[in-house]
Structures are given as C-alpha cells and as structure tokens.
Backbone as CSV, one residue per row, in Angstrom:
resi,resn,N_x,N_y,N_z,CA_x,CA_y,CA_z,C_x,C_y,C_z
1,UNK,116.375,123.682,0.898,117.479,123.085,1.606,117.902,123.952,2.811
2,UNK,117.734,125.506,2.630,118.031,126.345,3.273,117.112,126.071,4.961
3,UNK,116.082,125.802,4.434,114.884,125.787,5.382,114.892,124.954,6.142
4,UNK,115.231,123.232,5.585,115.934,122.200,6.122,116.586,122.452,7.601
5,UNK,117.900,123.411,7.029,118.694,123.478,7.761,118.645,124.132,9.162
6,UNK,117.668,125.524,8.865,117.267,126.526,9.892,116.480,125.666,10.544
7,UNK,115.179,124.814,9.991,114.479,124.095,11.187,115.196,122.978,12.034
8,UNK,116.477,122.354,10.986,117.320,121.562,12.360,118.137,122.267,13.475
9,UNK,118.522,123.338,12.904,119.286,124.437,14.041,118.315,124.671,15.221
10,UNK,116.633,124.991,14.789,116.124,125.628,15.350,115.394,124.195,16.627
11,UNK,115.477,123.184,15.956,115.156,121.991,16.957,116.742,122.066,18.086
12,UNK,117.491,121.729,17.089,118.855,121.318,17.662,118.926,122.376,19.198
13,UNK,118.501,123.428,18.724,118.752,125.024,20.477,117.809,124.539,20.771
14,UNK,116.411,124.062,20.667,115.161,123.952,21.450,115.810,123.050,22.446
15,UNK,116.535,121.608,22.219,116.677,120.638,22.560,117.907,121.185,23.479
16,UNK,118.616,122.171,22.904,119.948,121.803,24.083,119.183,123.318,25.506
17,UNK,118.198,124.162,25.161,117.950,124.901,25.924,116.994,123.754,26.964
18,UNK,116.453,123.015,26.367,115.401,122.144,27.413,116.618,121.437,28.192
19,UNK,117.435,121.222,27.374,118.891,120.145,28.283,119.420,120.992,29.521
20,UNK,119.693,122.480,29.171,120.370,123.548,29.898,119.462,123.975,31.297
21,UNK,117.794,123.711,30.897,116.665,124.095,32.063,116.742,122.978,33.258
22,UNK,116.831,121.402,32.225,116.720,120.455,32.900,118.090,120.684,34.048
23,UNK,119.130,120.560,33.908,120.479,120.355,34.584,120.466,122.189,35.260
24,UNK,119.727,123.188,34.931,119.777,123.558,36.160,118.932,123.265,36.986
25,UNK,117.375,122.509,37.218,116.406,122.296,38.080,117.250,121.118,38.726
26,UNK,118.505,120.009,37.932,118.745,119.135,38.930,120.182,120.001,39.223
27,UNK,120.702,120.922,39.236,121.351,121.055,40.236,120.979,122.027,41.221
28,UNK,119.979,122.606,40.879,118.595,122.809,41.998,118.699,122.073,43.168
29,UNK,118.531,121.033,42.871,117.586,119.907,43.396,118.599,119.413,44.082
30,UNK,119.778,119.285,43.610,121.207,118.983,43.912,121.528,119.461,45.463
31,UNK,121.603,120.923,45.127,122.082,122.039,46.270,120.845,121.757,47.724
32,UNK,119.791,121.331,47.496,118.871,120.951,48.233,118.876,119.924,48.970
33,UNK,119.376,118.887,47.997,119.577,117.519,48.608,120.627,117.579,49.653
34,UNK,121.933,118.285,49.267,123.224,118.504,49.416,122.479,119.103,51.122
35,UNK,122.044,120.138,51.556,121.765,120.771,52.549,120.716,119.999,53.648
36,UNK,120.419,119.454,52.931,119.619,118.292,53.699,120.246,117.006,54.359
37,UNK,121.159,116.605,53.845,122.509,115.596,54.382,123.093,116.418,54.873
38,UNK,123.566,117.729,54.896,124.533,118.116,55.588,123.545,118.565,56.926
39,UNK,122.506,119.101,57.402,121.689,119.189,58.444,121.538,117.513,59.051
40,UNK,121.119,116.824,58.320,121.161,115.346,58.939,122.430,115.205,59.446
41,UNK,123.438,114.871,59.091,125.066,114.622,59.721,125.117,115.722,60.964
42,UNK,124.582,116.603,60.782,124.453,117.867,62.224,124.135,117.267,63.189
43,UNK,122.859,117.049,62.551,121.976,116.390,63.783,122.755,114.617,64.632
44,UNK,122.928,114.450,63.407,123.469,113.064,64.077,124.958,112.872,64.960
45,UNK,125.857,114.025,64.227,126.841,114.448,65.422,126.762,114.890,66.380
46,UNK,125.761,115.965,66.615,125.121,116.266,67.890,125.000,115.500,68.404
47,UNK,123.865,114.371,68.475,123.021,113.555,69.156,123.750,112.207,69.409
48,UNK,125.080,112.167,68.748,125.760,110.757,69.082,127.413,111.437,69.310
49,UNK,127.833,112.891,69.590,128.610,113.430,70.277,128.840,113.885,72.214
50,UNK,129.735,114.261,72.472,129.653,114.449,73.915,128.700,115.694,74.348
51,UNK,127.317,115.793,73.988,126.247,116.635,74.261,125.286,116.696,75.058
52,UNK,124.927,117.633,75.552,124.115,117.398,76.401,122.490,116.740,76.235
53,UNK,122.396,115.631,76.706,120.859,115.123,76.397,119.809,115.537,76.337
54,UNK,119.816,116.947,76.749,118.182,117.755,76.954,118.025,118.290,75.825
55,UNK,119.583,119.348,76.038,119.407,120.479,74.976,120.271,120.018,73.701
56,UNK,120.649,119.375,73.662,121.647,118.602,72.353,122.772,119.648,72.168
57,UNK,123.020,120.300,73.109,124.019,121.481,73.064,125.707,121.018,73.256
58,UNK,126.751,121.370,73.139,128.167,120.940,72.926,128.477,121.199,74.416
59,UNK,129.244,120.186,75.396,129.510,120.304,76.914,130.547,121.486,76.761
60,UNK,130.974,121.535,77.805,132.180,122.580,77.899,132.883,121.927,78.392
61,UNK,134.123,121.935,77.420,135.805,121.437,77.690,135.857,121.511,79.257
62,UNK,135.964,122.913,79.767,136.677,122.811,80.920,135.398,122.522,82.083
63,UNK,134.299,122.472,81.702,133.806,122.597,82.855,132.795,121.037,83.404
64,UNK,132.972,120.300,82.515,132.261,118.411,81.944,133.179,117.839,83.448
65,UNK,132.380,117.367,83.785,133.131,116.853,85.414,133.307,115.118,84.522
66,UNK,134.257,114.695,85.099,134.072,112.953,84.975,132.611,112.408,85.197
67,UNK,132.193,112.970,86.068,130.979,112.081,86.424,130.276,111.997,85.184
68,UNK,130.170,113.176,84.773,128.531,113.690,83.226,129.391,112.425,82.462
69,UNK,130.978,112.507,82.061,130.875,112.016,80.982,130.863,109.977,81.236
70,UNK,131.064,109.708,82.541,130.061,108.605,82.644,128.832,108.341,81.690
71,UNK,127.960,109.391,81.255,127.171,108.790,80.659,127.637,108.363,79.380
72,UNK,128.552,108.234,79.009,129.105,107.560,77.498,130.255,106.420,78.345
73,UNK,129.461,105.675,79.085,130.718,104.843,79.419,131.263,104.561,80.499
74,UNK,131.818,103.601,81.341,132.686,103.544,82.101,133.741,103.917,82.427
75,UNK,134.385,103.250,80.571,135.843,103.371,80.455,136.199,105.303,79.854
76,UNK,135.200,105.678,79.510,135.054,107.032,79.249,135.814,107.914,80.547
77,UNK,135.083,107.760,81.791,134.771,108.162,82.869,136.164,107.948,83.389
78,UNK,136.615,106.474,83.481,137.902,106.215,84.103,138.743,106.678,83.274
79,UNK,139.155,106.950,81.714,140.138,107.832,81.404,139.950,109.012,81.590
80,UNK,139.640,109.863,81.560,139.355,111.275,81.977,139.797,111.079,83.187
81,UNK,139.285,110.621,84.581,139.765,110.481,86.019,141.361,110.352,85.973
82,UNK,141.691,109.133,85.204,143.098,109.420,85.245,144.042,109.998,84.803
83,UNK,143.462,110.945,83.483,144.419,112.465,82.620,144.230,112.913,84.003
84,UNK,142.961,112.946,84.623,142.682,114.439,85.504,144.119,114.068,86.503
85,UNK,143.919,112.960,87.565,145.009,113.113,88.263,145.904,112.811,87.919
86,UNK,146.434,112.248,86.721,148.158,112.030,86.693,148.099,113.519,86.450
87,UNK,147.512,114.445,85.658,148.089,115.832,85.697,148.353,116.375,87.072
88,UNK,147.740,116.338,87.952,147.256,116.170,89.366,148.887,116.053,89.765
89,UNK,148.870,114.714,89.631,149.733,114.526,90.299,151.544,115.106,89.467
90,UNK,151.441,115.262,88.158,152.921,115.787,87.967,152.742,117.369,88.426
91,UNK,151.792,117.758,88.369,151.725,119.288,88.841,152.618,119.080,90.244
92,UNK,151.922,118.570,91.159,152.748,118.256,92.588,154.261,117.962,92.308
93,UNK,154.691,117.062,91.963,155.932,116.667,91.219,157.012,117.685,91.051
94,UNK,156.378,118.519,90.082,157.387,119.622,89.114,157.192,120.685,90.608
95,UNK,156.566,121.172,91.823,156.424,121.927,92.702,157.293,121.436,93.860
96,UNK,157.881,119.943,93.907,158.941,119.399,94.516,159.896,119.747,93.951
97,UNK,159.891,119.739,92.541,161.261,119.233,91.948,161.881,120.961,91.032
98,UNK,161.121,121.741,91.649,161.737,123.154,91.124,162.755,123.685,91.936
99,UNK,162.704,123.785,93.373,163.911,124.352,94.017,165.289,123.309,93.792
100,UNK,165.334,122.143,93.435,166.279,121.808,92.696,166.910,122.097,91.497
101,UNK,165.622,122.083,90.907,165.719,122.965,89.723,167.013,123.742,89.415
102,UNK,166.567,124.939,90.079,166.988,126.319,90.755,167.867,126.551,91.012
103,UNK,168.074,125.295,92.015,169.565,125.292,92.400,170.644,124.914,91.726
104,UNK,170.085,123.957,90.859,170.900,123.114,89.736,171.425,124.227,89.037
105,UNK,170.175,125.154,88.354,170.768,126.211,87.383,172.208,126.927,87.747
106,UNK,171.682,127.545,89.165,172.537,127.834,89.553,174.213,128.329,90.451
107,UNK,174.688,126.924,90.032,175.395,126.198,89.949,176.653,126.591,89.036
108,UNK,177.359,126.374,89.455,178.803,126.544,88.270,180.138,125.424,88.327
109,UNK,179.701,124.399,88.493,180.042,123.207,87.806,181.059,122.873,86.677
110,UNK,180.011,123.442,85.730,180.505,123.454,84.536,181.379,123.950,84.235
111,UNK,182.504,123.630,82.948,183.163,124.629,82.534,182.984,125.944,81.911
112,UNK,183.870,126.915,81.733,183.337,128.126,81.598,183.355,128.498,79.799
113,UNK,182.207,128.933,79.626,182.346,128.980,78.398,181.145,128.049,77.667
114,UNK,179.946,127.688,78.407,179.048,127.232,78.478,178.271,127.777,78.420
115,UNK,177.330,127.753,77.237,176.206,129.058,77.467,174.942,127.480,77.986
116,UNK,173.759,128.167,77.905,173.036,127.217,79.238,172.609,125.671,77.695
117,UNK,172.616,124.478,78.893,172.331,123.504,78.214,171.866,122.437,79.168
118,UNK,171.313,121.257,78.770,170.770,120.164,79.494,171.394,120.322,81.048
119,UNK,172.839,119.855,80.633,173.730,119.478,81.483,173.349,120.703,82.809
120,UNK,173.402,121.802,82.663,173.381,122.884,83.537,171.889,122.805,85.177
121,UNK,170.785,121.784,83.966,169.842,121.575,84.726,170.065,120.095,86.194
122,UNK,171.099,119.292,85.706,171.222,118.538,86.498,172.032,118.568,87.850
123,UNK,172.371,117.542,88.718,172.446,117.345,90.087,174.292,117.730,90.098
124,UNK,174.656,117.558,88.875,175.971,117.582,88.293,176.569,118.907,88.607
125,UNK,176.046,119.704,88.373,176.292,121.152,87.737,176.186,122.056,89.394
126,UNK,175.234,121.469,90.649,175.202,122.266,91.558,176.562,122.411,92.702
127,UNK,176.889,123.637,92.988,177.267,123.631,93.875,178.404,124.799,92.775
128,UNK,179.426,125.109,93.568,180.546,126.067,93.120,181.731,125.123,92.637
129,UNK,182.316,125.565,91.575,183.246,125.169,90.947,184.941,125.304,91.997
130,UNK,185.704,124.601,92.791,186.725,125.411,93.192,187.852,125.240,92.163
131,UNK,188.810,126.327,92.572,189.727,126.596,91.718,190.950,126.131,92.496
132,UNK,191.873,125.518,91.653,193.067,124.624,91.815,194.593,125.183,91.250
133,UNK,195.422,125.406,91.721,196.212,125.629,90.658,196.945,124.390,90.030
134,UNK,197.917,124.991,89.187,198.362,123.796,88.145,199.140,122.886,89.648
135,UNK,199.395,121.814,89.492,199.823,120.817,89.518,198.856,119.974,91.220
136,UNK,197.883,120.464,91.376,197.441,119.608,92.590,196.977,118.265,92.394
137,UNK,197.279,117.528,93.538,197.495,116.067,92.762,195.873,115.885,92.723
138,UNK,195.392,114.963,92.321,194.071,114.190,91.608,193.163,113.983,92.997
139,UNK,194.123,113.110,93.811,193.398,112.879,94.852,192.344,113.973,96.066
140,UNK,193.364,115.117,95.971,192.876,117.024,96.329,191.353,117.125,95.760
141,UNK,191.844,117.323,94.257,190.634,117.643,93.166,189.387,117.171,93.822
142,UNK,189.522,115.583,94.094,188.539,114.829,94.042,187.842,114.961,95.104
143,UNK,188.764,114.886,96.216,188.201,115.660,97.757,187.562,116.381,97.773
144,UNK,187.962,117.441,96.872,187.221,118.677,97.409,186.097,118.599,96.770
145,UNK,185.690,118.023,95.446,184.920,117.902,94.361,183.685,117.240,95.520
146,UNK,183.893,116.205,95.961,183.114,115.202,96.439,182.614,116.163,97.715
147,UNK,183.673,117.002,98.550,182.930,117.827,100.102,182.536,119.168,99.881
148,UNK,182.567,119.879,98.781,182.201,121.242,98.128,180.947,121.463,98.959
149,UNK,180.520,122.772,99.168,179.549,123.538,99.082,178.676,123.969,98.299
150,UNK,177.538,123.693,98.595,176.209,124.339,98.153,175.835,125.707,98.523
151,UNK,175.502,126.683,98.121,174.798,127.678,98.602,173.554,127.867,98.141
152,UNK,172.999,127.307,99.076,171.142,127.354,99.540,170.347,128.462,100.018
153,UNK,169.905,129.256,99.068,169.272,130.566,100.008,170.226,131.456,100.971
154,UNK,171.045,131.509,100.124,172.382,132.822,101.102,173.024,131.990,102.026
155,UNK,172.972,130.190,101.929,173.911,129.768,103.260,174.462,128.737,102.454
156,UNK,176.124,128.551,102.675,176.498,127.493,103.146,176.577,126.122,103.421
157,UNK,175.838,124.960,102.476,175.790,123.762,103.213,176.733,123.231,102.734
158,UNK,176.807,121.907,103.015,178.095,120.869,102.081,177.153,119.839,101.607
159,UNK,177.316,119.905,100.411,176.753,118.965,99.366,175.834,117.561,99.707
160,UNK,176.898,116.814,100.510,176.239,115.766,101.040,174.638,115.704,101.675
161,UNK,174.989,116.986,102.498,173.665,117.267,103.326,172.219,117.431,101.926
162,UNK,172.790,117.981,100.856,171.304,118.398,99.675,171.128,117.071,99.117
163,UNK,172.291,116.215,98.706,171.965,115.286,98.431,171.691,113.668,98.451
C-alpha cells in the first residue's frame, strides 16, 4: 500500500515538474512574442508618424518647416502655417501693447493701499492721482479727473493726447 502511494507521489511531481518546464518554455515563448509586437508597433509608428521618409528618423520640433509637413496633408500644412503666424502675429501685438502696459502700471489711479492687481494693468489706473481737499464740489473732481496728466518718459502730457 506503502508503494502504491510513493509511485503516485512519484507520478503526481513527474507530472507537475513536466507542467512547471512546459509554462516556463511558454512564457519563454511569451517574452518573445511580447518583443516582437512591441518592435512591430515601433516600426509602424515610425513609418506612419511625422518621420522622415528616407531615414524613418523623428523630424525636429523646431526645425520641420510647413512645407515638409505638407507631406501628410494639406490641412496638416495649413494648420501649422496658421499656429506659425497667429503666434507671428500676437508677438507683434504684445510689442505694441507693452509701453501701455508700462504706463498703465505705472500709474496711481488707484486707491492707496492696493498692492498690484488686474485693475492696476488697465487704461483706468494711468496717469497721477490728484489730491483734493475735503469738500470740493464733484464737478472740480471730475474736471480734473477727465484733463489730468500723464507722465510719458519724464514729460508731461494730458491724458487726452495718450488716449
């Protein structure tokens, strides 16, 4: 009975060591397969990415003119053209619109006790604050508010003229 038992033990490990050989040759086979799809997907991103057609090599960000990337397209070609110049063109924009800027900042407008905020950047804020004492009538305020001075580069203008 004893003997029985040792020769089923001794099948039973034969069988799970042949099980243990098998499942490592397929995950062998596995890791192989696995590297072989992942080289295929390489290749196929390459070759159906923005690459170069000779050398299947990756373009360069900054240096891919609109024209190259024409070859994927028309509409390829015409968006790129137009990131390129609307950047183009707000670059120009913000190179108009800085000495206002500038001037806006600085400006004292505002009330005091303002540390810097939106408001400080706008058309609002330029020019010098004048000082009033208590009781000048509304109509004064407003005068002067409306004919105030700008100082532009060390001079003098009156408001109207900047804006």
């Amino acid at each position: 009975d004893v003997r029985n038992i040792d020769d089923s033990l001794k099948c039973v490990f034969r069988e799970r060591d042949a099980a243990e050989e098998d499942l490592r040759r397929l995950q062998a086979e596995c890791r192989k397969l696995d590297k072989e799809v992942v080289a295929a997907a390489n290749r196929h991103t390459t070759r159906s990415s923005c690459a170069d057609s000779d050398s299947l090599r990756w373009r360069s960000v900054l240096w891919t003119s609109t024209a190259d990337m024409g070859q994927f397209g028309v509409g390829i070609q015409l968006y790129f053209e137009l990131v390129k110049n609307l950047g183009m063109a707000f670059a120009v924009m913000a190179l108009f619109a800085f000495p206002l800027f500038a001037a806006n900042i600085s400006g004292t407008m505002l009330p005091s006790g303002v540390v810097f905020s939106f408001a400080q950047t706008t058309i609002g804020n330029l020019g010098t604050r004048p000082n009033f004492p208590v009781g000048t009538p509304a109509e004064v305020i407003q005068d002067a508010l409306h004919n105030r001075n700008v100082t532009l580069f060390g001079e003098a203008v009156p408001i109207k003229r900047v804006t």
